[in-house]
PDB file of N, CA and C in Angstrom:
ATOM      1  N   UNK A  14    -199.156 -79.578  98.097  1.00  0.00           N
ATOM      2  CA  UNK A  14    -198.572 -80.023  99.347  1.00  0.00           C
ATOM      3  C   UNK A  14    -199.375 -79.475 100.527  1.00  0.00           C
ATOM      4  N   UNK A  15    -199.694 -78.196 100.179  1.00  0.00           N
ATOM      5  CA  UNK A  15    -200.663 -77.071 101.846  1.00  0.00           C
ATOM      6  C   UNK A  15    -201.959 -78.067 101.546  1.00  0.00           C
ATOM      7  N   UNK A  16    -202.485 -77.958 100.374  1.00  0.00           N
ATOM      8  CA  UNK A  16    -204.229 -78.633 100.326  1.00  0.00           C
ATOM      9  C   UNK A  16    -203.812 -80.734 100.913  1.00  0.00           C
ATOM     10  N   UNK A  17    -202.997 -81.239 100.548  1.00  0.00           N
ATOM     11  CA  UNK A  17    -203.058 -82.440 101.041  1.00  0.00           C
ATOM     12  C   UNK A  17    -202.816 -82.277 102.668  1.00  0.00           C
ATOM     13  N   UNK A  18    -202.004 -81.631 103.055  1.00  0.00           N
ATOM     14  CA  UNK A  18    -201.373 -81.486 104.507  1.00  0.00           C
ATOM     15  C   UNK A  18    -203.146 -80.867 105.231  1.00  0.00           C
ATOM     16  N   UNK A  19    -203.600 -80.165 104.402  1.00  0.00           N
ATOM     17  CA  UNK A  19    -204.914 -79.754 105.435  1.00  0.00           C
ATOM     18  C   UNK A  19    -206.049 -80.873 104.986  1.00  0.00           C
ATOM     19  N   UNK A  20    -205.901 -81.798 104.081  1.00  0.00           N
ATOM     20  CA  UNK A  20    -206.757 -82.927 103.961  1.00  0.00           C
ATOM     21  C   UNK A  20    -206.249 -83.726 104.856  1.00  0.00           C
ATOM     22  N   UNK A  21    -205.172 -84.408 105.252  1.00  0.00           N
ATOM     23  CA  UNK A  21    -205.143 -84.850 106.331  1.00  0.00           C
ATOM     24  C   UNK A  21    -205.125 -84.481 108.044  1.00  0.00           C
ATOM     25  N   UNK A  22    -205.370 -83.698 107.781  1.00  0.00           N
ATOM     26  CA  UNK A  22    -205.551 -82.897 109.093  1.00  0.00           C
ATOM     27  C   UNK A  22    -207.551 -82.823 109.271  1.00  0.00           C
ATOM     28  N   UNK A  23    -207.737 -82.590 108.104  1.00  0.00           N
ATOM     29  CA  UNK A  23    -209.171 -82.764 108.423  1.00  0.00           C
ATOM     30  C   UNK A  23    -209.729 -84.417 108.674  1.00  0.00           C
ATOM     31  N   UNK A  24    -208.889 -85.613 107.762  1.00  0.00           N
ATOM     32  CA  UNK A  24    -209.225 -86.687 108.222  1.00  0.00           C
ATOM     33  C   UNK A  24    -209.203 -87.302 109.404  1.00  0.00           C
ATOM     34  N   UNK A  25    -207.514 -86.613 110.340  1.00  0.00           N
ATOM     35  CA  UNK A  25    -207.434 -86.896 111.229  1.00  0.00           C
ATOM     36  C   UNK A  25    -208.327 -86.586 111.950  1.00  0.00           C
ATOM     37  N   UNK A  26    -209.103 -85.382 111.884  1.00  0.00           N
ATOM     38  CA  UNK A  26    -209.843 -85.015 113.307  1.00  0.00           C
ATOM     39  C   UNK A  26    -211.279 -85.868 113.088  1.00  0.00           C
ATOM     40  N   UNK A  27    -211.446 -85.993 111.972  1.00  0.00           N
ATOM     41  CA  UNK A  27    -212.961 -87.128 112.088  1.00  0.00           C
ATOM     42  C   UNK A  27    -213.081 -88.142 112.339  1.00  0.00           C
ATOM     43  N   UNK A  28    -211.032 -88.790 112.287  1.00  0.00           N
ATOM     44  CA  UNK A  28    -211.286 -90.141 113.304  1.00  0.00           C
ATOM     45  C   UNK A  28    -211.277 -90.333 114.326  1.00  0.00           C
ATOM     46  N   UNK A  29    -210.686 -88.905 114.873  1.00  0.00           N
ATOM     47  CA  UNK A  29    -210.331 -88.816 115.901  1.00  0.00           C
ATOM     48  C   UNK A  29    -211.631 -88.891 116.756  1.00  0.00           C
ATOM     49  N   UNK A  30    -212.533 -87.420 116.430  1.00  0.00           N
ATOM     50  CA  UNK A  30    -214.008 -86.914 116.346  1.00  0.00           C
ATOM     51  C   UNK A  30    -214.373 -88.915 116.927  1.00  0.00           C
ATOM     52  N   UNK A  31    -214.901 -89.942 115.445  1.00  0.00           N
ATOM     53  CA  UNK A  31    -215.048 -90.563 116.002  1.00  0.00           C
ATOM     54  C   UNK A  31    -214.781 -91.666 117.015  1.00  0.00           C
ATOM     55  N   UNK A  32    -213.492 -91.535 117.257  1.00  0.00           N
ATOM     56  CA  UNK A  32    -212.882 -92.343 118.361  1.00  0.00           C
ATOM     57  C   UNK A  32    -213.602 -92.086 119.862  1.00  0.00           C
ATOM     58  N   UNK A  33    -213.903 -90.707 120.077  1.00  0.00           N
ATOM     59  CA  UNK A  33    -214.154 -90.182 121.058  1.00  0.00           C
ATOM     60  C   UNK A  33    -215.595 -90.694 121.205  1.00  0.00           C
ATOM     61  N   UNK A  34    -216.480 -90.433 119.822  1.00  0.00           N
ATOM     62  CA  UNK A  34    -217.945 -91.153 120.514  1.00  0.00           C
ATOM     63  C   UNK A  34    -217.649 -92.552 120.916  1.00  0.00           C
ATOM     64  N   UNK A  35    -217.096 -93.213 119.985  1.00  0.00           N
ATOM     65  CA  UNK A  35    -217.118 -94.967 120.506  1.00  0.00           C
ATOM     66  C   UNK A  35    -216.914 -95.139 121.837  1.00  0.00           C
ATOM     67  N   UNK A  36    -215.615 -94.444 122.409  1.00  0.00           N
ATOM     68  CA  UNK A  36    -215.376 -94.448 124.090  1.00  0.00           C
ATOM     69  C   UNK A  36    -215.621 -93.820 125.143  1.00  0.00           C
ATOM     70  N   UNK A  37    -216.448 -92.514 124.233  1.00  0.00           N
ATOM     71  CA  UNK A  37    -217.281 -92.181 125.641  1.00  0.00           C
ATOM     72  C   UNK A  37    -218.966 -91.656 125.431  1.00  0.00           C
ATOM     73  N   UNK A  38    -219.575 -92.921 124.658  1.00  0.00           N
ATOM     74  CA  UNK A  38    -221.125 -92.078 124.344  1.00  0.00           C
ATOM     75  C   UNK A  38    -221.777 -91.713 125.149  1.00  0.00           C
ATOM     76  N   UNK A  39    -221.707 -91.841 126.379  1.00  0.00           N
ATOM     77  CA  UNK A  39    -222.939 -91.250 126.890  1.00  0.00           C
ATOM     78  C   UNK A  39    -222.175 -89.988 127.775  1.00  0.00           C
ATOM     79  N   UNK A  40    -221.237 -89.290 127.170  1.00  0.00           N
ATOM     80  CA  UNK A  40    -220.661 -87.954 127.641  1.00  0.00           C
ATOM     81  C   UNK A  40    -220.955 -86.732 126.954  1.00  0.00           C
ATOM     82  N   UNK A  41    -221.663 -85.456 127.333  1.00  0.00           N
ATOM     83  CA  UNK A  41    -221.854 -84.462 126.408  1.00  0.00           C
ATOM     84  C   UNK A  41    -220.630 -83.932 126.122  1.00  0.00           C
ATOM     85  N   UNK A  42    -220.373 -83.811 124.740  1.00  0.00           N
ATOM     86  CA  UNK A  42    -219.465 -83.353 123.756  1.00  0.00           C
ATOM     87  C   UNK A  42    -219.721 -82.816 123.010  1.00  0.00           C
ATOM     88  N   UNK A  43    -218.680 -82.152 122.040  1.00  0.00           N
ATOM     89  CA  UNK A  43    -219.066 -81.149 120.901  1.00  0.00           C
ATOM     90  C   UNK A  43    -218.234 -81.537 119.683  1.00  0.00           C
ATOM     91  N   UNK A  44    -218.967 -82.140 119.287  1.00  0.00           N
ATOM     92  CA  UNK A  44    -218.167 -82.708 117.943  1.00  0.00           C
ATOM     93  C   UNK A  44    -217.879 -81.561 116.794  1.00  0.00           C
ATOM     94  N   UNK A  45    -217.523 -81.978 115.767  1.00  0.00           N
ATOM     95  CA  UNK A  45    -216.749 -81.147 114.810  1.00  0.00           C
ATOM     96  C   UNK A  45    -218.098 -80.742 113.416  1.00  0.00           C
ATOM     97  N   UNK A  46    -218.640 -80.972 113.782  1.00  0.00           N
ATOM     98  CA  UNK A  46    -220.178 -80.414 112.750  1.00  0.00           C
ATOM     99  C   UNK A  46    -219.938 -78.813 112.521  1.00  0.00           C
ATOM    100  N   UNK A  47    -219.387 -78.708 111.305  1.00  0.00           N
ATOM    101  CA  UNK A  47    -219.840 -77.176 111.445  1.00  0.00           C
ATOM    102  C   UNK A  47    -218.321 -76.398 111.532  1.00  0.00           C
ATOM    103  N   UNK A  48    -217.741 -76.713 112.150  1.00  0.00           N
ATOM    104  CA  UNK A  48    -216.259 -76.158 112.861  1.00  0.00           C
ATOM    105  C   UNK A  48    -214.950 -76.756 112.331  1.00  0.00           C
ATOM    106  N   UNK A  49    -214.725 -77.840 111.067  1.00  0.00           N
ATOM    107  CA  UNK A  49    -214.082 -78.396 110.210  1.00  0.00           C
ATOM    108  C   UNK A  49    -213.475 -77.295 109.325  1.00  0.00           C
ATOM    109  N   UNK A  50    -214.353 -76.279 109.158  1.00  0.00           N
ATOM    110  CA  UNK A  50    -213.821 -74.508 108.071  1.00  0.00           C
ATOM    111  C   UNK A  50    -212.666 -74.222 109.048  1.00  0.00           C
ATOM    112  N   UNK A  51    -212.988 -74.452 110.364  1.00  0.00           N
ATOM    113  CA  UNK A  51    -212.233 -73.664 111.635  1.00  0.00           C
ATOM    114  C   UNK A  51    -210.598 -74.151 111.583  1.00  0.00           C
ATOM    115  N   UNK A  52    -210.715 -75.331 110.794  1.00  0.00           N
ATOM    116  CA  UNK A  52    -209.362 -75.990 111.362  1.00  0.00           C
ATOM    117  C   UNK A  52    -208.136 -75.521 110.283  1.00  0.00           C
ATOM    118  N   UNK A  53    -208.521 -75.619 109.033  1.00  0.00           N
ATOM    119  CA  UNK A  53    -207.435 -74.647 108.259  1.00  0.00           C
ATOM    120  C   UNK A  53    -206.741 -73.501 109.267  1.00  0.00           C
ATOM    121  N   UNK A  54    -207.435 -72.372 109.230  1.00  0.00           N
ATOM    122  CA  UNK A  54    -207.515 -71.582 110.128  1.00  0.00           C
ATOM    123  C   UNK A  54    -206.554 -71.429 111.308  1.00  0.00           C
ATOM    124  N   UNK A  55    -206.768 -72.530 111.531  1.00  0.00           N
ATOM    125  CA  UNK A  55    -206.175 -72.457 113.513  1.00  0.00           C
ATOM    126  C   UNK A  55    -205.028 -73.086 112.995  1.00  0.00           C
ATOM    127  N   UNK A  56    -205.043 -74.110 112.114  1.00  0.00           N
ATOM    128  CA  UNK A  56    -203.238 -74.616 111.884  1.00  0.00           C
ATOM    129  C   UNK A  56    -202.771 -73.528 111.231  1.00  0.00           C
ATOM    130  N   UNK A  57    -202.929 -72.693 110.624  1.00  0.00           N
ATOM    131  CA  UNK A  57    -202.101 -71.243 109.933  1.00  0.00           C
ATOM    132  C   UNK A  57    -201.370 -70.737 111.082  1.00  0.00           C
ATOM    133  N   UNK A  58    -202.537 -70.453 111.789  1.00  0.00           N
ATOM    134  CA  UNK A  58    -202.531 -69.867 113.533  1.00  0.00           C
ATOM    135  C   UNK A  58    -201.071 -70.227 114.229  1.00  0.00           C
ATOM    136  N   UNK A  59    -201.819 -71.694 114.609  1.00  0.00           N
ATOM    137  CA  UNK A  59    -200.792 -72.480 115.282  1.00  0.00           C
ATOM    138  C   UNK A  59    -199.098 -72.560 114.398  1.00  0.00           C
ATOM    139  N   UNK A  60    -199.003 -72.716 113.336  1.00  0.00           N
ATOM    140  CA  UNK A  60    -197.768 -72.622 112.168  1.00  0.00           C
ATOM    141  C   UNK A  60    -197.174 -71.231 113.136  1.00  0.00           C
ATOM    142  N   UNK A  61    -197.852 -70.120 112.518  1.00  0.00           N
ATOM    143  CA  UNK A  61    -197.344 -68.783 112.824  1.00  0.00           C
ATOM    144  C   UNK A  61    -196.827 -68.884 113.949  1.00  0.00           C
ATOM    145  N   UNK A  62    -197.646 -69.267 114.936  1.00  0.00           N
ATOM    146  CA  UNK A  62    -197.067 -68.972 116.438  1.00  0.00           C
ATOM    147  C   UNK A  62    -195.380 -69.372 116.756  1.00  0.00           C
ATOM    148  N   UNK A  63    -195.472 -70.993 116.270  1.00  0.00           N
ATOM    149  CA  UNK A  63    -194.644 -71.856 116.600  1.00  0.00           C
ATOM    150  C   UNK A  63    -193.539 -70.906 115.607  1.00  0.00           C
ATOM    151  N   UNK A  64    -193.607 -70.374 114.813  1.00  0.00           N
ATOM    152  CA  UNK A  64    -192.336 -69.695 114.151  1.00  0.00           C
ATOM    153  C   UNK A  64    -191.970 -68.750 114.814  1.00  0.00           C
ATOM    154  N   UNK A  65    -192.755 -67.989 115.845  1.00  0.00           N
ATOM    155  CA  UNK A  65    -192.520 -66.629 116.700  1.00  0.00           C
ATOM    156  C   UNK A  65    -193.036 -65.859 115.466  1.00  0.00           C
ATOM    157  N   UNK A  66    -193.970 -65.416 115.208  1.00  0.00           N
ATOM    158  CA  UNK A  66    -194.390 -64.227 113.930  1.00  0.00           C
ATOM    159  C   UNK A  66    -195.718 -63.955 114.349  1.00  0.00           C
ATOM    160  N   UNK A  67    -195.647 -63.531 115.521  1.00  0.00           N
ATOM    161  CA  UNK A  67    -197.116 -63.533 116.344  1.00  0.00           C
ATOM    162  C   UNK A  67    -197.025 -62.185 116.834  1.00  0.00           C
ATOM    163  N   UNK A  68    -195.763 -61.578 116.189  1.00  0.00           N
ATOM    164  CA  UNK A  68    -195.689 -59.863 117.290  1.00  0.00           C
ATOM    165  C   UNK A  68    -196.903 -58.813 117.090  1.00  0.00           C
ATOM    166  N   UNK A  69    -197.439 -59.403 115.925  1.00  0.00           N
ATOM    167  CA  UNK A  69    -198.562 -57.915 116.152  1.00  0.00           C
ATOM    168  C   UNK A  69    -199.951 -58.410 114.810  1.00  0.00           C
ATOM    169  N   UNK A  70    -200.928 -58.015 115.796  1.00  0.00           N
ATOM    170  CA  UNK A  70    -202.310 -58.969 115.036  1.00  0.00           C
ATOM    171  C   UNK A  70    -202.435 -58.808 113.736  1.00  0.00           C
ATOM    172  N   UNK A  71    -202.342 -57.663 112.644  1.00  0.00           N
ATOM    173  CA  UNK A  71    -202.191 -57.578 111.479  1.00  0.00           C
ATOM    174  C   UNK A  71    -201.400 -58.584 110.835  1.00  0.00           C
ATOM    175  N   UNK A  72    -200.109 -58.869 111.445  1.00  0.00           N
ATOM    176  CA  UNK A  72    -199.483 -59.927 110.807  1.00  0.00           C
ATOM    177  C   UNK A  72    -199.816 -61.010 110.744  1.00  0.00           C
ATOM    178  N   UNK A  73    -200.627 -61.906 111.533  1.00  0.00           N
ATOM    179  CA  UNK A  73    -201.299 -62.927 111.278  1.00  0.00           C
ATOM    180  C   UNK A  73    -202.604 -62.752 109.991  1.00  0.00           C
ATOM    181  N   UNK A  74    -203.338 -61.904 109.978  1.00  0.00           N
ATOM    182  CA  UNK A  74    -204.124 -62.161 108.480  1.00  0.00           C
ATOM    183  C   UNK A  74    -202.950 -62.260 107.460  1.00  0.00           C
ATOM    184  N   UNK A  75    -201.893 -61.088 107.392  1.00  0.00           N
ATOM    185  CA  UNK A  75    -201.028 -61.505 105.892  1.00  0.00           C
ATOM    186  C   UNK A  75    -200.318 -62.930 105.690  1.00  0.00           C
ATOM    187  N   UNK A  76    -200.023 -63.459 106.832  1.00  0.00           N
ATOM    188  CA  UNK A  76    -199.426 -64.941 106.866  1.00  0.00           C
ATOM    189  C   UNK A  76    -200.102 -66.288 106.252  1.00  0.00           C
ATOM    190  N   UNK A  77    -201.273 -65.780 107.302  1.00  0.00           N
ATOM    191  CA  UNK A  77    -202.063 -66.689 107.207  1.00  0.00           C
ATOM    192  C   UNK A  77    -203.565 -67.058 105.961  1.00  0.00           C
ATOM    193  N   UNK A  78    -203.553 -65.536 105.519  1.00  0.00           N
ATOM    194  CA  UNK A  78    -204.298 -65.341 104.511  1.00  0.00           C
ATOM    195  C   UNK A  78    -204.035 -64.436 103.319  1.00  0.00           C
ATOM    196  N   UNK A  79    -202.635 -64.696 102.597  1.00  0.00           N
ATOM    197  CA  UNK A  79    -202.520 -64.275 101.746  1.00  0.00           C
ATOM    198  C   UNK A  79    -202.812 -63.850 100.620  1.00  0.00           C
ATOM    199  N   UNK A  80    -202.547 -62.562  99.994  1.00  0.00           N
ATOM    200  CA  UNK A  80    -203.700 -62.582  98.960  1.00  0.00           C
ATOM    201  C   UNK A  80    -202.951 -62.606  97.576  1.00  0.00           C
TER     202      UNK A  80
END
């Protein structure tokens, strides 16, 4: 259920990614090359926050990166 929910989260952002060149190519941007590892990551992040479990920085690695 976590690995499909972060497969679509990664699909979303590459259509998204390309939506943005089609409508604005000749704008400097920073596409998602490279920074796709990043997004697991930041939705753990973002999860945690939105629960309030953000009181103290240690607790975000155990949440978010369980071992």
């Amino acid at each position: 259920d976590e690995k499909l929910r972060i497969h679509k989260l990664l699909a979303e952002s590459e259509v998204f990614d390309q939506f943005m060149q089609a409508k604005f190519p000749n704008l400097k941007r920073y596409g998602l090359e490279g920074g796709e590892s990043m997004l697991p990551a930041m939705d753990a992040l973002f999860k945690c926050a939105s629960e309030g479990k953000l009181s103290h920085k240690h607790q975000i690695n155990r949440e978010a990166y369980p071992i």
